[in-house]
């Protein structure tokens, strides 16, 4: 890594170190655990459920005014519900049994993904990693002993050692510091230890580094890539989820209602 790149990394980490994750409302988990499975398979009903679970209130300008009453409460999901819903629905068809998320913030996406997918295929183990400790998120381990949290820098050899120790994983989700070199480094590491890699903010106008890395993944031809990038009128583009799936995995399964690659 060049001196300039290292300086940019260090500046970004120092900025992140000043952020303090907030507590999320774990009572919301009961909705994901008690909903009828037919409800969870309906994309529109699932989207409304995600809204009711509670959205993050950082960056309200990225969200339509109609969603603002649901922000700053519940699970503090930092996702567009109209992107997260079809993404989760698609994953539910892929038999995910192990999950890794890099970049947790408050932890809402981590908890929601695990709880939702567990309704379709039991999640044997899930690992969340972030450089910034979120002590309140550790309460989740009391209600889901198959989840683990590790507070470490994803750019260190210790992170790669962790992947060797805890992996392989069916699915990894990258949503950490959105700097191009870091995102690329994480993808290159994770691809060795998982069959599917998802990335957040692949179309976000404020995250050119992530957009560049995702474009490289698609251009490589090594994966079948899916995008969940619906927008709200008059905004963005913001957020966006990309899913890169090993071709052999899809050849093993019959997938219904596939998004367009």
Tab-separated table of C-alpha atoms in Angstrom:
chain	number	residue	atom	x	y	z
A	1	UNK	CA	0.000	0.000	0.000
A	2	UNK	CA	1.374	3.424	-0.937
A	3	UNK	CA	2.034	6.131	1.657
A	4	UNK	CA	-0.856	8.171	0.274
A	5	UNK	CA	-3.250	5.209	0.466
A	6	UNK	CA	-2.129	4.414	3.985
A	7	UNK	CA	-2.683	8.027	5.044
A	8	UNK	CA	-6.208	7.929	3.588
A	9	UNK	CA	-6.938	4.672	5.398
A	10	UNK	CA	-5.671	6.034	8.687
A	11	UNK	CA	-7.705	9.222	8.353
A	12	UNK	CA	-10.822	7.204	7.603
A	13	UNK	CA	-10.301	4.883	10.565
A	14	UNK	CA	-9.740	7.809	12.915
A	15	UNK	CA	-13.010	9.308	11.721
A	16	UNK	CA	-14.826	6.025	12.250
A	17	UNK	CA	-13.300	5.625	15.692
A	18	UNK	CA	-15.185	8.741	16.752
A	19	UNK	CA	-18.539	7.188	15.891
A	20	UNK	CA	-20.543	5.538	18.629
A	21	UNK	CA	-22.969	2.749	17.703
A	22	UNK	CA	-26.367	3.015	19.352
A	23	UNK	CA	-28.459	0.346	20.961
A	24	UNK	CA	-31.126	-1.360	18.886
A	25	UNK	CA	-34.481	-2.690	20.044
A	26	UNK	CA	-34.213	-6.466	20.176
A	27	UNK	CA	-37.928	-6.745	20.916
A	28	UNK	CA	-38.379	-6.279	17.156
A	29	UNK	CA	-36.808	-9.683	16.570
A	30	UNK	CA	-40.037	-11.349	17.689
A	31	UNK	CA	-41.765	-10.089	14.543
A	32	UNK	CA	-39.251	-11.881	12.334
A	33	UNK	CA	-39.557	-15.030	14.399
A	34	UNK	CA	-43.351	-15.119	14.600
A	35	UNK	CA	-44.487	-14.033	11.114
A	36	UNK	CA	-46.084	-16.719	9.002
A	37	UNK	CA	-43.693	-17.973	6.348
A	38	UNK	CA	-46.112	-16.959	3.580
A	39	UNK	CA	-45.912	-13.380	4.857
A	40	UNK	CA	-42.108	-13.465	4.674
A	41	UNK	CA	-42.276	-14.730	1.075
A	42	UNK	CA	-44.385	-11.780	-0.092
A	43	UNK	CA	-42.042	-8.992	-1.288
A	44	UNK	CA	-44.460	-6.147	-0.554
A	45	UNK	CA	-45.429	-7.430	2.881
A	46	UNK	CA	-41.767	-8.028	3.708
A	47	UNK	CA	-40.876	-4.504	2.622
A	48	UNK	CA	-43.528	-3.082	4.958
A	49	UNK	CA	-42.273	-5.279	7.784
A	50	UNK	CA	-38.716	-3.987	7.305
A	51	UNK	CA	-39.996	-0.428	7.562
A	52	UNK	CA	-41.841	-1.219	10.779
A	53	UNK	CA	-38.735	-2.859	12.254
A	54	UNK	CA	-37.178	0.620	12.306
A	55	UNK	CA	-34.724	2.521	10.108
A	56	UNK	CA	-31.519	4.423	10.806
A	57	UNK	CA	-31.778	8.202	11.060
A	58	UNK	CA	-28.230	8.994	9.920
A	59	UNK	CA	-28.453	10.528	6.466
A	60	UNK	CA	-32.162	11.324	6.420
A	61	UNK	CA	-31.676	13.153	3.133
A	62	UNK	CA	-31.240	9.741	1.503
A	63	UNK	CA	-34.705	8.618	2.572
A	64	UNK	CA	-38.126	9.776	1.375
A	65	UNK	CA	-40.041	11.935	3.833
A	66	UNK	CA	-42.727	9.247	4.103
A	67	UNK	CA	-40.210	6.962	5.833
A	68	UNK	CA	-38.917	9.530	8.329
A	69	UNK	CA	-41.443	8.589	11.060
A	70	UNK	CA	-39.879	5.109	11.102
A	71	UNK	CA	-36.311	6.400	11.467
A	72	UNK	CA	-34.281	6.546	14.661
A	73	UNK	CA	-36.079	3.612	16.255
A	74	UNK	CA	-36.254	-0.176	16.337
A	75	UNK	CA	-33.436	-2.043	14.646
A	76	UNK	CA	-31.999	1.107	12.995
A	77	UNK	CA	-31.750	-0.621	9.622
A	78	UNK	CA	-29.471	1.284	7.246
A	79	UNK	CA	-31.015	-0.181	4.126
A	80	UNK	CA	-33.543	0.855	1.547
A	81	UNK	CA	-36.506	-1.442	2.336
A	82	UNK	CA	-37.345	-1.718	-1.372
A	83	UNK	CA	-33.832	-3.108	-1.990
A	84	UNK	CA	-33.427	-5.202	1.146
A	85	UNK	CA	-36.737	-7.030	0.678
A	86	UNK	CA	-36.012	-8.602	-2.746
A	87	UNK	CA	-32.415	-9.273	-1.692
A	88	UNK	CA	-33.512	-11.275	1.346
A	89	UNK	CA	-36.180	-13.078	-0.653
A	90	UNK	CA	-33.615	-14.178	-3.216
A	91	UNK	CA	-31.212	-15.355	-0.518
A	92	UNK	CA	-33.980	-17.419	1.074
A	93	UNK	CA	-33.843	-19.714	-1.975
A	94	UNK	CA	-30.114	-20.384	-1.694
A	95	UNK	CA	-29.929	-22.432	1.488
A	96	UNK	CA	-27.614	-20.093	3.425
A	97	UNK	CA	-26.367	-21.865	6.572
A	98	UNK	CA	-23.452	-19.638	7.531
A	99	UNK	CA	-23.151	-15.867	7.352
A	100	UNK	CA	-20.463	-13.225	7.766
A	101	UNK	CA	-21.020	-9.458	7.849
A	102	UNK	CA	-18.122	-6.988	7.744
A	103	UNK	CA	-19.178	-3.527	8.902
A	104	UNK	CA	-22.026	-3.637	11.418
A	105	UNK	CA	-22.658	-0.019	12.532
A	106	UNK	CA	-25.606	-0.495	14.927
A	107	UNK	CA	-26.185	-4.125	13.916
A	108	UNK	CA	-29.679	-3.958	12.423
A	109	UNK	CA	-28.842	-5.495	9.053
A	110	UNK	CA	-26.823	-8.259	10.729
A	111	UNK	CA	-29.662	-9.241	13.046
A	112	UNK	CA	-32.361	-8.964	10.383
A	113	UNK	CA	-30.470	-11.037	7.819
A	114	UNK	CA	-29.796	-13.839	10.285
A	115	UNK	CA	-33.308	-13.910	11.697
A	116	UNK	CA	-34.976	-13.789	8.297
A	117	UNK	CA	-32.821	-16.475	6.663
A	118	UNK	CA	-33.103	-18.709	9.703
A	119	UNK	CA	-36.830	-19.030	8.994
A	120	UNK	CA	-36.008	-20.846	5.745
A	121	UNK	CA	-32.737	-22.662	6.484
A	122	UNK	CA	-31.280	-22.887	10.003
A	123	UNK	CA	-28.202	-20.677	10.339
A	124	UNK	CA	-25.515	-22.825	11.952
A	125	UNK	CA	-23.189	-19.921	12.647
A	126	UNK	CA	-23.036	-16.196	11.949
A	127	UNK	CA	-20.105	-13.854	12.466
A	128	UNK	CA	-20.198	-10.061	12.661
A	129	UNK	CA	-16.982	-8.037	12.380
A	130	UNK	CA	-16.386	-4.327	12.882
A	131	UNK	CA	-13.476	-2.132	13.911
A	132	UNK	CA	-15.810	-0.149	16.211
A	133	UNK	CA	-17.185	-2.119	19.168
A	134	UNK	CA	-20.950	-2.020	19.581
A	135	UNK	CA	-21.415	-3.268	23.157
A	136	UNK	CA	-25.206	-3.122	23.037
A	137	UNK	CA	-25.212	-5.483	20.052
A	138	UNK	CA	-23.665	-8.153	22.250
A	139	UNK	CA	-27.090	-8.542	23.868
A	140	UNK	CA	-28.102	-10.323	20.672
A	141	UNK	CA	-25.791	-13.190	21.598
A	142	UNK	CA	-28.086	-13.912	24.543
A	143	UNK	CA	-31.012	-14.628	22.228
A	144	UNK	CA	-28.970	-16.246	19.449
A	145	UNK	CA	-25.994	-18.277	20.715
A	146	UNK	CA	-25.066	-19.232	17.145
A	147	UNK	CA	-23.974	-15.645	16.460
A	148	UNK	CA	-20.501	-14.305	17.252
A	149	UNK	CA	-19.108	-10.762	17.261
A	150	UNK	CA	-15.463	-9.811	16.786
A	151	UNK	CA	-14.134	-6.277	17.016
A	152	UNK	CA	-11.124	-5.980	14.732
A	153	UNK	CA	-9.645	-4.200	11.729
A	154	UNK	CA	-10.470	-6.034	8.479
A	155	UNK	CA	-7.206	-4.802	6.957
A	156	UNK	CA	-4.962	-6.759	9.326
A	157	UNK	CA	-3.527	-10.285	9.112
A	158	UNK	CA	-5.629	-11.138	12.166
A	159	UNK	CA	-8.778	-10.764	10.068
A	160	UNK	CA	-7.526	-13.215	7.459
A	161	UNK	CA	-6.611	-15.619	10.249
A	162	UNK	CA	-10.149	-15.253	11.592
A	163	UNK	CA	-11.591	-16.207	8.202
A	164	UNK	CA	-9.419	-19.314	8.100
A	165	UNK	CA	-10.457	-20.248	11.627
A	166	UNK	CA	-14.207	-19.598	11.339
A	167	UNK	CA	-14.844	-20.191	7.644
A	168	UNK	CA	-15.868	-21.163	5.112
A	169	UNK	CA	-19.108	-19.213	4.874
A	170	UNK	CA	-22.016	-19.526	2.483
A	171	UNK	CA	-22.505	-15.748	2.349
A	172	UNK	CA	-20.480	-12.664	3.260
A	173	UNK	CA	-21.776	-9.095	3.223
A	174	UNK	CA	-19.379	-6.139	2.871
A	175	UNK	CA	-20.606	-2.867	4.362
A	176	UNK	CA	-17.574	-1.388	6.102
A	177	UNK	CA	-15.464	1.700	5.342
A	178	UNK	CA	-16.462	2.583	1.759
A	179	UNK	CA	-12.987	3.423	0.474
A	180	UNK	CA	-12.001	1.712	-2.773
A	181	UNK	CA	-8.774	0.020	-1.678
A	182	UNK	CA	-10.327	-1.308	1.513
A	183	UNK	CA	-13.411	-2.589	-0.276
A	184	UNK	CA	-11.287	-4.343	-2.895
A	185	UNK	CA	-9.044	-5.867	-0.229
A	186	UNK	CA	-12.031	-7.219	1.687
A	187	UNK	CA	-13.582	-8.707	-1.424
A	188	UNK	CA	-10.345	-10.434	-2.421
A	189	UNK	CA	-10.049	-11.943	1.053
A	190	UNK	CA	-13.664	-12.972	1.396
A	191	UNK	CA	-13.908	-14.611	-1.998
A	192	UNK	CA	-11.473	-17.275	-0.772
A	193	UNK	CA	-13.706	-18.186	2.129
A	194	UNK	CA	-17.266	-17.940	0.825
A	195	UNK	CA	-19.432	-18.965	-2.109
A	196	UNK	CA	-21.401	-15.712	-2.240
A	197	UNK	CA	-20.272	-12.159	-1.575
A	198	UNK	CA	-22.698	-9.255	-1.262
A	199	UNK	CA	-21.734	-5.587	-1.254
A	200	UNK	CA	-23.683	-2.556	-0.093
A	201	UNK	CA	-23.769	0.875	-1.782
A	202	UNK	CA	-22.977	-0.413	-5.265
A	203	UNK	CA	-24.870	2.464	-6.915
A	204	UNK	CA	-24.541	5.071	-4.181
A	205	UNK	CA	-23.600	8.407	-5.719
A	206	UNK	CA	-21.494	9.135	-2.624
A	207	UNK	CA	-19.511	5.865	-2.741
A	208	UNK	CA	-17.537	5.828	-6.024
A	209	UNK	CA	-14.987	3.396	-4.594
A	210	UNK	CA	-17.592	0.715	-3.942
A	211	UNK	CA	-19.121	1.274	-7.365
A	212	UNK	CA	-15.700	0.737	-8.971
A	213	UNK	CA	-15.038	-2.497	-7.093
A	214	UNK	CA	-18.475	-3.861	-7.922
A	215	UNK	CA	-17.924	-3.050	-11.603
A	216	UNK	CA	-14.693	-5.051	-11.466
A	217	UNK	CA	-16.476	-8.021	-9.895
A	218	UNK	CA	-19.099	-8.021	-12.643
A	219	UNK	CA	-16.522	-7.627	-15.405
A	220	UNK	CA	-14.435	-10.555	-14.136
A	221	UNK	CA	-16.963	-13.088	-15.397
A	222	UNK	CA	-16.235	-15.331	-12.416
A	223	UNK	CA	-19.623	-14.842	-10.786
A	224	UNK	CA	-23.259	-14.565	-11.673
A	225	UNK	CA	-24.089	-11.121	-10.341
A	226	UNK	CA	-27.427	-9.788	-9.192
A	227	UNK	CA	-28.350	-6.224	-8.301
A	228	UNK	CA	-31.049	-4.888	-5.997
A	229	UNK	CA	-31.045	-1.188	-6.718
A	230	UNK	CA	-34.614	0.158	-6.724
A	231	UNK	CA	-34.714	3.856	-5.824
A	232	UNK	CA	-37.244	6.228	-4.312
A	233	UNK	CA	-38.464	8.993	-6.653
A	234	UNK	CA	-36.420	12.167	-6.685
A	235	UNK	CA	-33.520	10.776	-4.645
A	236	UNK	CA	-30.087	9.357	-5.305
A	237	UNK	CA	-29.119	7.020	-6.572
A	238	UNK	CA	-28.339	5.735	-3.081
A	239	UNK	CA	-27.390	2.448	-1.503
A	240	UNK	CA	-27.901	-0.617	-3.718
A	241	UNK	CA	-26.980	-4.231	-2.964
A	242	UNK	CA	-24.901	-6.401	-5.266
A	243	UNK	CA	-24.722	-10.184	-4.893
A	244	UNK	CA	-21.951	-12.193	-6.555
A	245	UNK	CA	-22.744	-15.929	-6.617
A	246	UNK	CA	-20.397	-18.740	-7.576
A	247	UNK	CA	-21.646	-20.276	-10.790
A	248	UNK	CA	-21.397	-23.791	-9.378
A	249	UNK	CA	-23.813	-22.884	-6.584
A	250	UNK	CA	-26.540	-21.834	-8.988
A	251	UNK	CA	-25.965	-24.909	-11.126
A	252	UNK	CA	-26.757	-27.012	-8.052
A	253	UNK	CA	-30.106	-25.331	-7.384
A	254	UNK	CA	-33.266	-24.365	-9.236
A	255	UNK	CA	-33.890	-20.686	-8.545
A	256	UNK	CA	-37.339	-19.245	-9.111
A	257	UNK	CA	-37.995	-15.567	-9.672
A	258	UNK	CA	-34.384	-14.659	-10.311
A	259	UNK	CA	-33.519	-10.989	-10.571
A	260	UNK	CA	-31.970	-10.063	-13.900
A	261	UNK	CA	-28.161	-10.473	-13.822
